[in-house]
PDB file of C-alpha atoms and ligand atoms in Angstrom:
ATOM      1  CA  MET A   1     -18.507-107.674  31.567  1.00  0.00           C
ATOM      2  CA  THR A   2     -16.958-107.472  35.021  1.00  0.00           C
ATOM      3  CA  ILE A   3     -18.911-109.448  37.584  1.00  0.00           C
ATOM      4  CA  THR A   4     -18.931-108.678  41.299  1.00  0.00           C
ATOM      5  CA  LEU A   5     -18.272-111.687  43.477  1.00  0.00           C
ATOM      6  CA  GLY A   6     -18.778-112.486  47.136  1.00  0.00           C
ATOM      7  CA  VAL A   7     -16.647-115.427  48.221  1.00  0.00           C
ATOM      8  CA  LEU A   8     -17.544-117.647  51.191  1.00  0.00           C
ATOM      9  CA  VAL A   9     -14.772-119.683  52.829  1.00  0.00           C
ATOM     10  CA  SER A  10     -14.315-121.879  55.878  1.00  0.00           C
ATOM     11  CA  GLY A  11     -10.661-122.864  55.671  1.00  0.00           C
ATOM     12  CA  SER A  12      -7.433-122.472  53.772  1.00  0.00           C
ATOM     13  CA  GLY A  13      -8.866-120.427  50.923  1.00  0.00           C
ATOM     14  CA  SER A  14      -6.545-121.759  48.233  1.00  0.00           C
ATOM     15  CA  ASN A  15      -9.405-121.606  45.702  1.00  0.00           C
ATOM     16  CA  LEU A  16     -10.024-118.006  46.774  1.00  0.00           C
ATOM     17  CA  GLN A  17      -6.315-117.377  46.207  1.00  0.00           C
ATOM     18  CA  SER A  18      -6.478-118.827  42.712  1.00  0.00           C
ATOM     19  CA  ILE A  19      -9.492-116.640  41.901  1.00  0.00           C
ATOM     20  CA  MET A  20      -7.716-113.536  43.271  1.00  0.00           C
ATOM     21  CA  ASP A  21      -4.578-114.405  41.286  1.00  0.00           C
ATOM     22  CA  HIS A  22      -6.519-114.753  38.044  1.00  0.00           C
ATOM     23  CA  ILE A  23      -8.258-111.434  38.666  1.00  0.00           C
ATOM     24  CA  ALA A  24      -4.869-109.798  39.305  1.00  0.00           C
ATOM     25  CA  GLN A  25      -3.447-111.343  36.117  1.00  0.00           C
ATOM     26  CA  GLY A  26      -6.398-110.103  34.068  1.00  0.00           C
ATOM     27  CA  THR A  27      -7.528-113.618  33.130  1.00  0.00           C
ATOM     28  CA  LEU A  28     -10.741-113.386  35.168  1.00  0.00           C
ATOM     29  CA  ASP A  29     -12.974-110.394  34.592  1.00  0.00           C
ATOM     30  CA  ALA A  30     -14.315-110.020  38.120  1.00  0.00           C
ATOM     31  CA  THR A  31     -13.954-108.081  41.336  1.00  0.00           C
ATOM     32  CA  ILE A  32     -14.374-109.532  44.812  1.00  0.00           C
ATOM     33  CA  ALA A  33     -16.523-107.195  46.908  1.00  0.00           C
ATOM     34  CA  VAL A  34     -16.328-109.199  50.124  1.00  0.00           C
ATOM     35  CA  VAL A  35     -14.970-112.440  51.556  1.00  0.00           C
ATOM     36  CA  ILE A  36     -16.988-113.993  54.361  1.00  0.00           C
ATOM     37  CA  ALA A  37     -15.839-116.808  56.647  1.00  0.00           C
ATOM     38  CA  ASN A  38     -17.805-118.708  59.275  1.00  0.00           C
ATOM     39  CA  ASN A  39     -14.598-119.419  61.143  1.00  0.00           C
ATOM     40  CA  PRO A  40     -12.298-116.703  62.498  1.00  0.00           C
ATOM     41  CA  ASP A  41      -9.214-118.881  61.934  1.00  0.00           C
ATOM     42  CA  ALA A  42      -9.907-119.372  58.226  1.00  0.00           C
ATOM     43  CA  LEU A  43      -6.678-118.634  56.393  1.00  0.00           C
ATOM     44  CA  GLY A  44      -8.868-117.392  53.552  1.00  0.00           C
ATOM     45  CA  LEU A  45      -9.623-114.258  55.609  1.00  0.00           C
ATOM     46  CA  GLN A  46      -5.926-113.426  55.846  1.00  0.00           C
ATOM     47  CA  ARG A  47      -5.422-114.061  52.144  1.00  0.00           C
ATOM     48  CA  ALA A  48      -8.236-111.617  51.337  1.00  0.00           C
ATOM     49  CA  GLN A  49      -6.991-108.984  53.769  1.00  0.00           C
ATOM     50  CA  LYS A  50      -3.528-109.196  52.226  1.00  0.00           C
ATOM     51  CA  ALA A  51      -5.115-108.450  48.857  1.00  0.00           C
ATOM     52  CA  GLY A  52      -7.030-105.500  50.310  1.00  0.00           C
ATOM     53  CA  ILE A  53     -10.429-107.172  49.995  1.00  0.00           C
ATOM     54  CA  PRO A  54     -13.044-106.427  52.705  1.00  0.00           C
ATOM     55  CA  THR A  55     -13.704-109.399  54.991  1.00  0.00           C
ATOM     56  CA  GLN A  56     -16.334-110.399  57.492  1.00  0.00           C
ATOM     57  CA  CYS A  57     -16.466-113.288  59.913  1.00  0.00           C
ATOM     58  CA  VAL A  58     -19.939-114.561  60.757  1.00  0.00           C
ATOM     59  CA  MET A  59     -19.940-117.486  63.166  1.00  0.00           C
ATOM     60  CA  HIS A  60     -22.850-119.811  62.578  1.00  0.00           C
ATOM     61  CA  GLN A  61     -22.743-120.970  66.206  1.00  0.00           C
ATOM     62  CA  GLU A  62     -23.968-117.539  67.278  1.00  0.00           C
ATOM     63  CA  PHE A  63     -27.291-117.908  65.471  1.00  0.00           C
ATOM     64  CA  PRO A  64     -30.190-119.894  66.924  1.00  0.00           C
ATOM     65  CA  LYS A  65     -31.389-121.081  63.518  1.00  0.00           C
ATOM     66  CA  ARG A  66     -29.700-121.913  60.206  1.00  0.00           C
ATOM     67  CA  GLU A  67     -31.968-119.379  58.501  1.00  0.00           C
ATOM     68  CA  ASP A  68     -30.858-116.550  60.821  1.00  0.00           C
ATOM     69  CA  PHE A  69     -27.248-117.164  59.872  1.00  0.00           C
ATOM     70  CA  ASP A  70     -28.201-117.216  56.190  1.00  0.00           C
ATOM     71  CA  ILE A  71     -30.110-113.924  56.469  1.00  0.00           C
ATOM     72  CA  GLN A  72     -27.037-112.281  57.970  1.00  0.00           C
ATOM     73  CA  LEU A  73     -24.925-113.537  55.059  1.00  0.00           C
ATOM     74  CA  VAL A  74     -27.465-112.211  52.547  1.00  0.00           C
ATOM     75  CA  HIS A  75     -27.403-108.761  54.177  1.00  0.00           C
ATOM     76  CA  ILE A  76     -23.632-108.558  53.991  1.00  0.00           C
ATOM     77  CA  LEU A  77     -23.518-109.754  50.387  1.00  0.00           C
ATOM     78  CA  GLN A  78     -26.292-107.417  49.251  1.00  0.00           C
ATOM     79  CA  ASP A  79     -24.759-104.431  51.064  1.00  0.00           C
ATOM     80  CA  ALA A  80     -21.494-105.159  49.255  1.00  0.00           C
ATOM     81  CA  GLY A  81     -23.276-105.204  45.867  1.00  0.00           C
ATOM     82  CA  VAL A  82     -22.489-108.860  45.197  1.00  0.00           C
ATOM     83  CA  GLU A  83     -23.940-110.334  41.988  1.00  0.00           C
ATOM     84  CA  TRP A  84     -22.499-113.850  42.153  1.00  0.00           C
ATOM     85  CA  VAL A  85     -21.823-115.910  45.274  1.00  0.00           C
ATOM     86  CA  VAL A  86     -18.796-118.197  45.109  1.00  0.00           C
ATOM     87  CA  LEU A  87     -18.557-121.001  47.669  1.00  0.00           C
ATOM     88  CA  ALA A  88     -14.876-121.842  48.020  1.00  0.00           C
ATOM     89  CA  GLY A  89     -14.516-124.528  50.653  1.00  0.00           C
ATOM     90  CA  PHE A  90     -17.509-123.183  52.582  1.00  0.00           C
ATOM     91  CA  MET A  91     -18.634-126.043  54.791  1.00  0.00           C
ATOM     92  CA  ARG A  92     -22.244-125.067  55.519  1.00  0.00           C
ATOM     93  CA  ILE A  93     -25.439-126.022  53.775  1.00  0.00           C
ATOM     94  CA  LEU A  94     -27.350-122.948  52.659  1.00  0.00           C
ATOM     95  CA  THR A  95     -31.120-122.758  53.040  1.00  0.00           C
ATOM     96  CA  PRO A  96     -33.688-121.370  50.571  1.00  0.00           C
ATOM     97  CA  VAL A  97     -33.576-118.144  52.608  1.00  0.00           C
ATOM     98  CA  PHE A  98     -30.078-117.651  51.238  1.00  0.00           C
ATOM     99  CA  LEU A  99     -30.616-119.078  47.785  1.00  0.00           C
ATOM    100  CA  ALA A 100     -33.802-117.150  46.871  1.00  0.00           C
ATOM    101  CA  PRO A 101     -32.213-113.687  46.645  1.00  0.00           C
ATOM    102  CA  PHE A 102     -29.302-115.118  44.624  1.00  0.00           C
ATOM    103  CA  ALA A 103     -31.322-117.608  42.557  1.00  0.00           C
ATOM    104  CA  GLY A 104     -29.140-119.155  39.862  1.00  0.00           C
ATOM    105  CA  ARG A 105     -26.166-117.038  40.945  1.00  0.00           C
ATOM    106  CA  VAL A 106     -24.509-119.280  43.538  1.00  0.00           C
ATOM    107  CA  VAL A 107     -21.699-121.629  42.486  1.00  0.00           C
ATOM    108  CA  ASN A 108     -19.693-124.217  44.395  1.00  0.00           C
ATOM    109  CA  ILE A 109     -16.640-126.379  43.916  1.00  0.00           C
ATOM    110  CA  HIS A 110     -16.590-129.951  45.164  1.00  0.00           C
ATOM    111  CA  PRO A 111     -13.535-132.250  45.243  1.00  0.00           C
ATOM    112  CA  ALA A 112     -15.117-135.238  43.465  1.00  0.00           C
ATOM    113  CA  LEU A 113     -16.769-136.133  40.193  1.00  0.00           C
ATOM    114  CA  LEU A 114     -20.360-135.504  41.266  1.00  0.00           C
ATOM    115  CA  PRO A 115     -22.761-137.182  41.675  1.00  0.00           C
ATOM    116  CA  ALA A 116     -20.127-139.531  43.146  1.00  0.00           C
ATOM    117  CA  CYS A 117     -18.972-138.813  46.674  1.00  0.00           C
ATOM    118  CA  PRO A 118     -21.009-135.788  47.770  1.00  0.00           C
ATOM    119  CA  GLY A 119     -20.663-134.406  51.295  1.00  0.00           C
ATOM    120  CA  ILE A 120     -17.682-134.094  53.543  1.00  0.00           C
ATOM    121  CA  GLU A 121     -14.239-135.661  53.099  1.00  0.00           C
ATOM    122  CA  ALA A 122     -14.847-136.435  49.439  1.00  0.00           C
ATOM    123  CA  GLN A 123     -11.134-137.093  48.932  1.00  0.00           C
ATOM    124  CA  ALA A 124     -11.152-139.806  51.612  1.00  0.00           C
ATOM    125  CA  GLN A 125     -14.406-141.210  50.240  1.00  0.00           C
ATOM    126  CA  GLN A 126     -12.718-141.651  46.850  1.00  0.00           C
ATOM    127  CA  VAL A 127      -9.632-143.316  48.361  1.00  0.00           C
ATOM    128  CA  ASP A 128     -11.744-145.632  50.506  1.00  0.00           C
ATOM    129  CA  TYR A 129     -13.904-146.627  47.539  1.00  0.00           C
ATOM    130  CA  GLY A 130     -10.848-147.298  45.384  1.00  0.00           C
ATOM    131  CA  VAL A 131     -11.928-145.139  42.439  1.00  0.00           C
ATOM    132  CA  ARG A 132      -9.494-145.028  39.499  1.00  0.00           C
ATOM    133  CA  LEU A 133     -10.680-141.638  38.261  1.00  0.00           C
ATOM    134  CA  ALA A 134     -11.179-138.957  40.876  1.00  0.00           C
ATOM    135  CA  GLY A 135     -11.706-135.272  40.249  1.00  0.00           C
ATOM    136  CA  CYS A 136     -13.570-132.090  40.960  1.00  0.00           C
ATOM    137  CA  THR A 137     -16.771-130.343  39.917  1.00  0.00           C
ATOM    138  CA  VAL A 138     -17.929-126.729  39.641  1.00  0.00           C
ATOM    139  CA  HIS A 139     -21.695-126.558  39.801  1.00  0.00           C
ATOM    140  CA  PHE A 140     -24.622-124.279  40.446  1.00  0.00           C
ATOM    141  CA  VAL A 141     -25.971-124.544  43.962  1.00  0.00           C
ATOM    142  CA  ASP A 142     -29.512-125.622  44.662  1.00  0.00           C
ATOM    143  CA  GLU A 143     -31.195-126.578  47.921  1.00  0.00           C
ATOM    144  CA  LYS A 144     -29.771-130.122  47.903  1.00  0.00           C
ATOM    145  CA  MET A 145     -26.178-130.736  48.926  1.00  0.00           C
ATOM    146  CA  ASP A 146     -23.615-130.936  46.086  1.00  0.00           C
ATOM    147  CA  HIS A 147     -26.452-131.393  43.625  1.00  0.00           C
ATOM    148  CA  GLY A 148     -26.993-128.469  41.249  1.00  0.00           C
ATOM    149  CA  PRO A 149     -26.302-128.390  37.479  1.00  0.00           C
ATOM    150  CA  ILE A 150     -22.687-129.066  36.520  1.00  0.00           C
ATOM    151  CA  ILE A 151     -20.624-126.402  34.736  1.00  0.00           C
ATOM    152  CA  ILE A 152     -17.256-128.168  34.461  1.00  0.00           C
ATOM    153  CA  GLN A 153     -15.557-131.273  35.796  1.00  0.00           C
ATOM    154  CA  ALA A 154     -11.929-132.349  35.773  1.00  0.00           C
ATOM    155  CA  ALA A 155     -10.695-135.910  36.226  1.00  0.00           C
ATOM    156  CA  VAL A 156      -7.400-136.949  37.753  1.00  0.00           C
ATOM    157  CA  PRO A 157      -6.027-140.460  38.221  1.00  0.00           C
ATOM    158  CA  ALA A 158      -6.261-142.068  41.637  1.00  0.00           C
ATOM    159  CA  TYR A 159      -3.577-144.619  42.494  1.00  0.00           C
ATOM    160  CA  ALA A 160      -3.677-147.572  44.840  1.00  0.00           C
ATOM    161  CA  ASP A 161      -0.989-146.019  47.051  1.00  0.00           C
ATOM    162  CA  ASP A 162      -2.798-142.673  47.379  1.00  0.00           C
ATOM    163  CA  ASP A 163      -3.944-141.421  50.714  1.00  0.00           C
ATOM    164  CA  SER A 164      -6.536-138.676  50.920  1.00  0.00           C
ATOM    165  CA  SER A 165      -3.985-135.898  51.205  1.00  0.00           C
ATOM    166  CA  ARG A 166      -1.998-137.031  48.144  1.00  0.00           C
ATOM    167  CA  LEU A 167      -5.119-137.491  46.104  1.00  0.00           C
ATOM    168  CA  GLY A 168      -6.522-134.246  47.513  1.00  0.00           C
ATOM    169  CA  ALA A 169      -3.443-132.308  46.388  1.00  0.00           C
ATOM    170  CA  ARG A 170      -3.773-133.731  42.863  1.00  0.00           C
ATOM    171  CA  ILE A 171      -7.448-132.733  42.796  1.00  0.00           C
ATOM    172  CA  LEU A 172      -6.779-129.277  44.260  1.00  0.00           C
ATOM    173  CA  GLU A 173      -4.373-128.432  41.450  1.00  0.00           C
ATOM    174  CA  LEU A 174      -7.253-128.876  39.016  1.00  0.00           C
ATOM    175  CA  GLU A 175      -9.708-127.050  41.271  1.00  0.00           C
ATOM    176  CA  HIS A 176      -7.487-124.002  40.944  1.00  0.00           C
ATOM    177  CA  ARG A 177      -7.894-124.148  37.164  1.00  0.00           C
ATOM    178  CA  ILE A 178     -11.534-125.048  36.693  1.00  0.00           C
ATOM    179  CA  TYR A 179     -13.034-122.579  39.192  1.00  0.00           C
ATOM    180  CA  PRO A 180     -11.540-119.438  37.591  1.00  0.00           C
ATOM    181  CA  GLN A 181     -12.415-120.879  34.156  1.00  0.00           C
ATOM    182  CA  ALA A 182     -16.058-121.397  35.134  1.00  0.00           C
ATOM    183  CA  LEU A 183     -16.253-117.893  36.606  1.00  0.00           C
ATOM    184  CA  GLN A 184     -14.758-116.391  33.459  1.00  0.00           C
ATOM    185  CA  TRP A 185     -17.421-118.160  31.367  1.00  0.00           C
ATOM    186  CA  ILE A 186     -20.010-116.608  33.675  1.00  0.00           C
ATOM    187  CA  ALA A 187     -18.397-113.166  33.315  1.00  0.00           C
ATOM    188  CA  GLU A 188     -18.484-113.553  29.537  1.00  0.00           C
ATOM    189  CA  GLY A 189     -22.183-114.411  29.699  1.00  0.00           C
ATOM    190  CA  ARG A 190     -21.540-117.718  27.957  1.00  0.00           C
ATOM    191  CA  ILE A 191     -23.375-120.009  30.358  1.00  0.00           C
ATOM    192  CA  GLN A 192     -26.929-121.059  29.663  1.00  0.00           C
ATOM    193  CA  LEU A 193     -28.984-123.316  31.863  1.00  0.00           C
ATOM    194  CA  GLN A 194     -31.781-125.586  30.676  1.00  0.00           C
ATOM    195  CA  ASP A 195     -33.094-127.810  33.456  1.00  0.00           C
ATOM    196  CA  ARG A 196     -29.956-129.687  34.546  1.00  0.00           C
ATOM    197  CA  GLN A 197     -28.037-129.085  31.320  1.00  0.00           C
ATOM    198  CA  VAL A 198     -25.430-126.335  31.319  1.00  0.00           C
ATOM    199  CA  GLN A 199     -24.375-125.079  27.890  1.00  0.00           C
ATOM    200  CA  VAL A 200     -21.140-123.149  27.546  1.00  0.00           C
ATOM    201  CA  GLN A 201     -21.442-121.141  24.349  1.00  0.00           C
ATOM    202  CA  GLY A 202     -18.555-121.353  21.909  1.00  0.00           C
ATOM    203  CA  VAL A 203     -16.670-123.957  23.905  1.00  0.00           C
ATOM    204  CA  ALA A 204     -14.767-126.609  21.928  1.00  0.00           C
ATOM    205  CA  ARG A 205     -15.395-130.293  22.331  1.00  0.00           C
ATOM    206  CA  SER A 206     -12.692-131.988  24.345  1.00  0.00           C
ATOM    207  CA  THR A 207      -9.960-132.956  21.892  1.00  0.00           C
ATOM    208  CA  SER A 208      -7.266-134.228  24.227  1.00  0.00           C
ATOM    209  CA  SER A 209      -8.457-137.800  23.904  1.00  0.00           C
ATOM    210  CA  ARG A 210     -11.407-139.853  22.719  1.00  0.00           C
ATOM    211  CA  TRP A 211     -11.344-141.507  26.105  1.00  0.00           C
ATOM    212  CA  TRP A 212      -9.260-141.616  29.198  1.00  0.00           C
ATOM    213  CA  THR A 213      -8.746-144.658  31.375  1.00  0.00           C
ATOM    214  CA  ASN A 214      -6.729-145.268  34.475  1.00  0.00           C
ATOM    215  CA  PRO A 215      -4.767-147.542  34.329  1.00  0.00           C
ATOM    216  CA  PRO A 216      -4.095-146.925  30.634  1.00  0.00           C
ATOM    217  CA  LEU A 217      -5.321-149.465  28.082  1.00  0.00           C
ATOM    218  CA  GLU A 218      -2.619-151.663  26.557  1.00  0.00           C
ATOM    219  CA  ALA A 219      -2.460-153.042  23.005  1.00  0.00           C
ATOM    220  CA  PRO A 220      -4.622-154.205  21.388  1.00  0.00           C
ATOM    221  CA  PHE A 221      -7.344-152.670  23.577  1.00  0.00           C
ATOM    222  CA  ASP A 222      -6.023-149.143  23.076  1.00  0.00           C
ATOM    223  CA  GLN A 223      -6.654-149.132  19.322  1.00  0.00           C
TER     224      GLN A 223
HETATM  225  C1  GAR P 301     -11.572-127.723  48.387  1.00  0.00           C
HETATM  226  O1  GAR P 301     -10.999-128.979  48.097  1.00  0.00           O
HETATM  227  C2  GAR P 301     -13.035-127.695  48.016  1.00  0.00           C
HETATM  228  O2  GAR P 301     -13.312-128.406  46.844  1.00  0.00           O
HETATM  229  C3  GAR P 301     -13.639-128.362  49.217  1.00  0.00           C
HETATM  230  O3  GAR P 301     -12.953-127.815  50.303  1.00  0.00           O
HETATM  231  C4  GAR P 301     -11.624-127.521  49.908  1.00  0.00           C
HETATM  232  C5  GAR P 301     -11.345-126.079  50.263  1.00  0.00           C
HETATM  233  O4  GAR P 301     -10.013-125.757  49.997  1.00  0.00           O
HETATM  234  N1  GAR P 301     -15.051-128.139  49.298  1.00  0.00           N
HETATM  235  C6  GAR P 301     -15.913-129.058  49.721  1.00  0.00           C
HETATM  236  O5  GAR P 301     -15.583-130.145  50.132  1.00  0.00           O
HETATM  237  C7  GAR P 301     -17.363-128.639  49.656  1.00  0.00           C
HETATM  238  N2  GAR P 301     -18.229-129.768  49.758  1.00  0.00           N
HETATM  239  P1  GAR P 301      -9.538-124.255  49.986  1.00  0.00           P
HETATM  240  O6  GAR P 301     -10.102-123.626  51.255  1.00  0.00           O
HETATM  241  O7  GAR P 301      -8.051-124.350  50.014  1.00  0.00           O
HETATM  242  O8  GAR P 301     -10.075-123.616  48.742  1.00  0.00           O
END
């Protein structure tokens, strides 16, 4: 089934680009009805325009209350016939006013292995903490920040000489894979939600390794 997406961006829009590319390649069964940014300089707007996708810029600063901004977003998304809302680097917390009309149909990507390092500058948080495994998470959105049920996570190694931009680039490469994958599972109707547990029907168990450590285990501990 083809799903109709509305994508919200605040910045570069590289995740939006990956989603558009997968749609163009036929590997993601979706259409993007509208891309909305809360920042007129968001490169994501230009990327969408280049692909012929309708765009809107709604600046949150122009609304007296958070809820008023959210209502405006809901109007635009509903007018465009959006079924699923995709947050792709959208740096605003959405209120229940937004979430109610799209209950269970808002997804987000976060550049950390949630529940570690929620909030802003997750890449820097991971570097500063000295994590050995960093990563990214696609999850359903609920009213708490970076909190909803997890659909897919990807881990990447973090090295002692990483800075946030090097680690961020390594994470972003995986973001561009797991977001289209999660959306395709949604399009195929394979995602079921029970409380916090997300089941992906027909998905294989991870076979790449029984475990994964960073640094790697050495003999005899790797047996
Ligand atoms: C991505 O790394 C995304 O995970 C992050 O913003 C970046 C947007 O990049 N989102 C958050 O931090 C949300 N808490 P993009 O505009 O190139 O897709």
